[in-house]
PDB file of C-alpha atoms and ligand atoms in Angstrom:
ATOM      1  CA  UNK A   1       0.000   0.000   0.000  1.00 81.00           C
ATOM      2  CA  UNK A   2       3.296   2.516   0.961  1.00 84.00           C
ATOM      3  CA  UNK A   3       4.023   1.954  -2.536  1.00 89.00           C
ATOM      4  CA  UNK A   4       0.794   3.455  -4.006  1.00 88.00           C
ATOM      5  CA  UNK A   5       0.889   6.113  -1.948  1.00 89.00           C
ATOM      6  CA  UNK A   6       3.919   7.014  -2.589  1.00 91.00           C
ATOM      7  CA  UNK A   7       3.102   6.985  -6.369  1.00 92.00           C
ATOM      8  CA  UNK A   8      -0.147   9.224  -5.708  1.00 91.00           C
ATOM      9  CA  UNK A   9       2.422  11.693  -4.080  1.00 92.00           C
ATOM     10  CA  UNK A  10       4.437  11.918  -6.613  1.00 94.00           C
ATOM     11  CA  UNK A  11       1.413  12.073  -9.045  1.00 94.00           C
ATOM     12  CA  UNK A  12       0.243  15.022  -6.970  1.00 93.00           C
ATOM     13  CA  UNK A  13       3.445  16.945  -6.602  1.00 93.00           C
ATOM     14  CA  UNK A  14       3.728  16.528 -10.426  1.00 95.00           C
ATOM     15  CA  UNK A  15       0.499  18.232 -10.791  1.00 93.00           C
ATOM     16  CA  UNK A  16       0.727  21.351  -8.231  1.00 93.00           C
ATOM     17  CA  UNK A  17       4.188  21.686  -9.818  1.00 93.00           C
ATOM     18  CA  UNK A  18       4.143  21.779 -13.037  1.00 95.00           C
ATOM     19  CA  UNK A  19       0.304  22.285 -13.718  1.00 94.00           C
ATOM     20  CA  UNK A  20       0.339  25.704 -11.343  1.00 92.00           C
ATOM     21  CA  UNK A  21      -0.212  27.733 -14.480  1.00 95.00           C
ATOM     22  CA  UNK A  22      -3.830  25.989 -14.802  1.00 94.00           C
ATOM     23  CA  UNK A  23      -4.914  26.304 -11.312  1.00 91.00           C
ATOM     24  CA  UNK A  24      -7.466  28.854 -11.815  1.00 92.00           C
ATOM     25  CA  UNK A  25      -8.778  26.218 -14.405  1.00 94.00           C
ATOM     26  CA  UNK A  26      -9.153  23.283 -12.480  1.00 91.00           C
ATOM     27  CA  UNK A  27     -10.390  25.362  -9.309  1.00 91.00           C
ATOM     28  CA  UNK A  28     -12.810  26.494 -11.438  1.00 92.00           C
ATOM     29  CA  UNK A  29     -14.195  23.033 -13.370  1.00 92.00           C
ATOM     30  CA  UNK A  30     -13.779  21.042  -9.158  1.00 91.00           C
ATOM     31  CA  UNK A  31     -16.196  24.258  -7.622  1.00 91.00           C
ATOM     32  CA  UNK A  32     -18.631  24.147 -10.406  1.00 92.00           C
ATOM     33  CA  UNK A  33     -18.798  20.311 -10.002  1.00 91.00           C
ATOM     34  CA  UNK A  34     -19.307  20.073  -6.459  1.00 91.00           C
ATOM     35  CA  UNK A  35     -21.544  17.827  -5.318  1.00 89.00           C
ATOM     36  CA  UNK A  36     -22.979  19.990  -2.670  1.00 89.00           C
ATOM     37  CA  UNK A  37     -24.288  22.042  -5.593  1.00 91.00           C
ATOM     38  CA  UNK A  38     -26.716  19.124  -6.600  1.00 90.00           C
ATOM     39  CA  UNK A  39     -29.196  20.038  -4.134  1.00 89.00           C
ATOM     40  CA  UNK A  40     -28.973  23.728  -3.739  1.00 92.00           C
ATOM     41  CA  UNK A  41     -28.194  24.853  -7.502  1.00 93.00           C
ATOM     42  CA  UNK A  42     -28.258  22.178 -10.260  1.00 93.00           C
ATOM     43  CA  UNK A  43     -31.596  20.047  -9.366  1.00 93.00           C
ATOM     44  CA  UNK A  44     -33.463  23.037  -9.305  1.00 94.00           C
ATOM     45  CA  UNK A  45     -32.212  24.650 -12.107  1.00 94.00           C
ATOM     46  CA  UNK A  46     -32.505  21.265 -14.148  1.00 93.00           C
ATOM     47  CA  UNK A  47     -35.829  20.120 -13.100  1.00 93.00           C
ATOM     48  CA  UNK A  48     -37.394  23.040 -14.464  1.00 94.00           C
ATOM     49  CA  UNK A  49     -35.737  22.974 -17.736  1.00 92.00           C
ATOM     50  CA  UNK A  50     -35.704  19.352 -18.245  1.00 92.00           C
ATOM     51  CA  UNK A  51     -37.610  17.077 -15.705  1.00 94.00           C
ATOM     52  CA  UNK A  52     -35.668  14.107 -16.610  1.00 94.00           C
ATOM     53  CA  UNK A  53     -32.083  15.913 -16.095  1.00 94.00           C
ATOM     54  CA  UNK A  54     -33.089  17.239 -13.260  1.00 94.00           C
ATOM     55  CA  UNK A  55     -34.072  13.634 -12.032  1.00 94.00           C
ATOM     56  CA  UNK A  56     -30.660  12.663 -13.517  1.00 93.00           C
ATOM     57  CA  UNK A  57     -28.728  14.915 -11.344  1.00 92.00           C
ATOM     58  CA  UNK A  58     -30.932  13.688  -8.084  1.00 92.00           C
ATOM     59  CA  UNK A  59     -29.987  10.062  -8.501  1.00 93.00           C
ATOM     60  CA  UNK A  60     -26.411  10.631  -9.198  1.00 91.00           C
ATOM     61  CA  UNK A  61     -26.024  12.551  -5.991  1.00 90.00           C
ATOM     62  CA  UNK A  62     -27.753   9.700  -3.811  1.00 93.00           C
ATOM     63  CA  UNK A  63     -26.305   6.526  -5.419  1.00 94.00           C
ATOM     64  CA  UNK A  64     -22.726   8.208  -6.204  1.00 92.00           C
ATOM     65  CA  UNK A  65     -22.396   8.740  -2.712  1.00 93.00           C
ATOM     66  CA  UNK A  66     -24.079   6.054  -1.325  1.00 95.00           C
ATOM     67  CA  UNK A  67     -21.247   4.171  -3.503  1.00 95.00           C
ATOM     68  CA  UNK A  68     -18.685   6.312  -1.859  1.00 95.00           C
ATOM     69  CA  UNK A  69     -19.547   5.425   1.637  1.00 94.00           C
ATOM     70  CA  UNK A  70     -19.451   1.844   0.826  1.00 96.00           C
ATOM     71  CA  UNK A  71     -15.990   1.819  -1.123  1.00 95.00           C
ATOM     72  CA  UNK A  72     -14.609   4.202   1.908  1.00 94.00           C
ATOM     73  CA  UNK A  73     -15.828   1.749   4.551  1.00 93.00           C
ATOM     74  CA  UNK A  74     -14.085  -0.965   2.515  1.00 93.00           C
ATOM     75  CA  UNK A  75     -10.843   0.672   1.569  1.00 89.00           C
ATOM     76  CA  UNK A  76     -10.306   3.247   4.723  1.00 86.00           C
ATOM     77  CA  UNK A  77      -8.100   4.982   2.525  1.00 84.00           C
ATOM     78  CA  UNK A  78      -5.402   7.429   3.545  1.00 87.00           C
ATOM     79  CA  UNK A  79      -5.530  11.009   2.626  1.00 90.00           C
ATOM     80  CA  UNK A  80      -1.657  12.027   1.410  1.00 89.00           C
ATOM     81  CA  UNK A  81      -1.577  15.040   3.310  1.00 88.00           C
ATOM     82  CA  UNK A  82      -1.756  12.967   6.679  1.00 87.00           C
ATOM     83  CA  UNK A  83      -0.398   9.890   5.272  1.00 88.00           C
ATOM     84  CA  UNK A  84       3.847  11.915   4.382  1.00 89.00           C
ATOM     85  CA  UNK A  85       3.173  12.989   8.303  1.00 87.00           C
ATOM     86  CA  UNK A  86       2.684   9.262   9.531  1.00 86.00           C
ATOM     87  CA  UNK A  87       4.569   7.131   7.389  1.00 87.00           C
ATOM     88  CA  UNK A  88       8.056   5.766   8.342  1.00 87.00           C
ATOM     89  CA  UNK A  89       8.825   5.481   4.483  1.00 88.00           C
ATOM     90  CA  UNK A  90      10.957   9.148   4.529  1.00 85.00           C
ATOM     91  CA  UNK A  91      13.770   8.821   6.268  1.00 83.00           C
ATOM     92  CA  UNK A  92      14.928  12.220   9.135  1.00 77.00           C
ATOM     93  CA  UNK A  93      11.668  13.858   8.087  1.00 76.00           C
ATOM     94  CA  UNK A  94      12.773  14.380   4.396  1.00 80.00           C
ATOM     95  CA  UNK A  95       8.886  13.933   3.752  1.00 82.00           C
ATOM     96  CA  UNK A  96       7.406  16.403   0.581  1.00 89.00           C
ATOM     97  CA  UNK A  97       5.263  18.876   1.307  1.00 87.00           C
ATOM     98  CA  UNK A  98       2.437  18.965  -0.339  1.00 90.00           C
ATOM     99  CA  UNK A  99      -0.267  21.935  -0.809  1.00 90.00           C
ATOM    100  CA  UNK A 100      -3.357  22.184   1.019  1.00 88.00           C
ATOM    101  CA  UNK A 101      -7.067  23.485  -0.303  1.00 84.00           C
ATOM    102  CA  UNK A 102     -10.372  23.932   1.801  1.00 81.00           C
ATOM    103  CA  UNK A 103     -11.629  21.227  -0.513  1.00 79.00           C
ATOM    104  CA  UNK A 104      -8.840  18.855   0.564  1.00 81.00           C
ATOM    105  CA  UNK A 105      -8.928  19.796   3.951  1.00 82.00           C
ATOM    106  CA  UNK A 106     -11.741  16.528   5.035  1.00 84.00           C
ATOM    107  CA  UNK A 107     -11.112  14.412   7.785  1.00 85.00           C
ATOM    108  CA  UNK A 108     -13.019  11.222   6.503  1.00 86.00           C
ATOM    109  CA  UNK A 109     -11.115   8.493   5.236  1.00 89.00           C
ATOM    110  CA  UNK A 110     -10.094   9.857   1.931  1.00 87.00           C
ATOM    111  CA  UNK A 111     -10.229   6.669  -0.708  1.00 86.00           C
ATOM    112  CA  UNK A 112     -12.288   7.152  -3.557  1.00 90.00           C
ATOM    113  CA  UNK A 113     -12.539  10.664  -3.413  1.00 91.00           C
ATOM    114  CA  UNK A 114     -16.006  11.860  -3.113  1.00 92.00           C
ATOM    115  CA  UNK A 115     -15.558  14.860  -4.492  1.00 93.00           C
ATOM    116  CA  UNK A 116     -13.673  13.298  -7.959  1.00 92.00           C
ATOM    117  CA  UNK A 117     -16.406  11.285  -8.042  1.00 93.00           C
ATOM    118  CA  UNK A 118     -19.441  13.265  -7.591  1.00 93.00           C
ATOM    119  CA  UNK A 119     -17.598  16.165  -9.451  1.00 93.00           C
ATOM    120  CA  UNK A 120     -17.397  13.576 -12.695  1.00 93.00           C
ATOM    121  CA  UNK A 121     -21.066  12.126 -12.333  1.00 93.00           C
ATOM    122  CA  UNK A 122     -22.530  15.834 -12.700  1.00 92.00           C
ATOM    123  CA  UNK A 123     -20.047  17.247 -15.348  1.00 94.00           C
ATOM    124  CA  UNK A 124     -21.275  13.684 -16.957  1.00 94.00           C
ATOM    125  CA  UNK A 125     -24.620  14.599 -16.832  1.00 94.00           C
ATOM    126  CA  UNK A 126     -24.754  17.918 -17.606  1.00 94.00           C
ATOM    127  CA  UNK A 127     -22.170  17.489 -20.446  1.00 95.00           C
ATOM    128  CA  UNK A 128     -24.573  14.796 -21.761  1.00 95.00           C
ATOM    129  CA  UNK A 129     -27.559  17.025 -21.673  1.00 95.00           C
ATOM    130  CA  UNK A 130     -26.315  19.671 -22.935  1.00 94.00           C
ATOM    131  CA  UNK A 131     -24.689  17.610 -26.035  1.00 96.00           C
ATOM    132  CA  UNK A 132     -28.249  16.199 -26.726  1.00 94.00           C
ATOM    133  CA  UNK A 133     -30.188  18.937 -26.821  1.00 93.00           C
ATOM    134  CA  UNK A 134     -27.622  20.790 -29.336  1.00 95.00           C
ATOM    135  CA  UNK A 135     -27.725  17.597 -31.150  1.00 95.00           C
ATOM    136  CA  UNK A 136     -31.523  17.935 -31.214  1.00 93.00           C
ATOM    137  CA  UNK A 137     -31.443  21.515 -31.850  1.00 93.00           C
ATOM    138  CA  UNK A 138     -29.543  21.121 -34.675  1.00 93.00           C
ATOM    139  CA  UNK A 139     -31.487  17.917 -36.033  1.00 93.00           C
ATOM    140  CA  UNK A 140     -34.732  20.340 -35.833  1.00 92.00           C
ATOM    141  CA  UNK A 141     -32.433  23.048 -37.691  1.00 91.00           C
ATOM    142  CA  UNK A 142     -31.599  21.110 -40.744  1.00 91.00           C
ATOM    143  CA  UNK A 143     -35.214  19.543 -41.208  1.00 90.00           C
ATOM    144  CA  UNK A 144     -36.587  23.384 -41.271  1.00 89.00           C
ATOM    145  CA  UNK A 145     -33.946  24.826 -43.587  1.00 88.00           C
ATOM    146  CA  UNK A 146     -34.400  21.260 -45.818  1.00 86.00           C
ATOM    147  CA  UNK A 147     -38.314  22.475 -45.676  1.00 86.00           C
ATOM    148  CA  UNK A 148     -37.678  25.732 -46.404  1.00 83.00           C
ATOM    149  CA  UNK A 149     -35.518  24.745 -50.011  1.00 82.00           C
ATOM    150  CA  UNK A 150     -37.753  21.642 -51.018  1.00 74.00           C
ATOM    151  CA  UNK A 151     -40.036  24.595 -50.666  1.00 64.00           C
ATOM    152  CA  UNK A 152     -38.447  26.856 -53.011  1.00 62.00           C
ATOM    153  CA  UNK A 153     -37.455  24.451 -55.525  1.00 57.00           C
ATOM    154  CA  UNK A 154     -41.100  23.353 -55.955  1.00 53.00           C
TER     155      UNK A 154
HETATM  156  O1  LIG B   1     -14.044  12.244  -0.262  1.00 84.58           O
HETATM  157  P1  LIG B   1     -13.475  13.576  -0.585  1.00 84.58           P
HETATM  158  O2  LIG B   1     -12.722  13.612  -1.871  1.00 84.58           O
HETATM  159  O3  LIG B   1     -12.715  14.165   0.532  1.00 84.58           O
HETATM  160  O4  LIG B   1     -14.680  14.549  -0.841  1.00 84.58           O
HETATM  161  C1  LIG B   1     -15.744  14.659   0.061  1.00 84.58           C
HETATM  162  C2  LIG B   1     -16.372  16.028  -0.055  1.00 84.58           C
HETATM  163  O5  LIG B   1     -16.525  16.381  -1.394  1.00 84.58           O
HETATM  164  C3  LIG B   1     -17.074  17.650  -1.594  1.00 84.58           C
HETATM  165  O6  LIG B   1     -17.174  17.902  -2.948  1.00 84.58           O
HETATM  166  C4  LIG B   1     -18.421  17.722  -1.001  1.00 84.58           C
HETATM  167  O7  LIG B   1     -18.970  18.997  -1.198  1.00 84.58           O
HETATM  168  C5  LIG B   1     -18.329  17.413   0.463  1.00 84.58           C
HETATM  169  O8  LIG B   1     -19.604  17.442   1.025  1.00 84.58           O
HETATM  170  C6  LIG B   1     -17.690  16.069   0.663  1.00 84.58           C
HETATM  171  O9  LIG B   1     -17.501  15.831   2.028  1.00 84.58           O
END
């Protein structure tokens, strides 16, 4: 297990260091795909522009965590940022330091992450809705203009 942990350190060290320039980005797409925003922002908003979306987003919030709580009772997972302070593996506290955010700041057991996977499950399905209804849009589009010339032509 020290050995995959070590690995996600040096995964997430590679990614504060050298992906700093698209913080702002990434800050940006976690927030907006925050589970908590389910309930308070993106059923309501949903539901009354697309019942079924808006049902969408409801179910992914209840079973994606419900999924989560299950997979961290099983696994118990470290977090990283208390797992460099416990482990033995760094010899004379040569440890990395690693950067801290409010969002990673949770005191649960911290494998999967419930925010990586409730962030995915509603960019999924608003990514998806949005895509189909363009894709219908569009369809709709094309059959008027196709009216419009058979139209002319006759
Ligand atoms: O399991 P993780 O990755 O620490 O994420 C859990 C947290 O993820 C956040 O996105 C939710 O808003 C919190 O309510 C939740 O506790």
């Amino acid at each position: 297990m020290d050995f995959l942990h070590r690995n996600g350190v040096l995964v997430i060290q590679h990614l504060q260091k050298d992906y700093r320039a698209y913080y702002d980005f990434l800050n940006f797409m976690s927030n907006v795909g925050d589970p908590r925003n389910i309930f308070s922002i993106y059923f309501p908003l949903w539901f009354q522009v697309n019942q079924t979306v808006g049902t969408k987003m409801i179910w992914v919030a209840v079973i994606g965590d419900w999924f989560n709580l299950i997979f961290k009772w099983i696994l118990f997972g470290h977090r990283p940022y208390w797992w460099i302070q416990e482990t033995q593996i760094y010899p004379n506290h040569s440890g990395p330091c690693l950067e801290q955010f409010p969002t990673t700041c949770e005191t649960g057991p911290g494998s999967p992450s419930g925010h990586a996977m409730g962030s995915s499950c509603v960019w999924y399905v608003m990514v998806t809705a949005v895509l189909s209804y363009t894709v219908s849009w569009m369809d709709r589009f094309s059959t008027t203009l196709h009216r419009h010339a058979g139209g002319r032509s006759i």
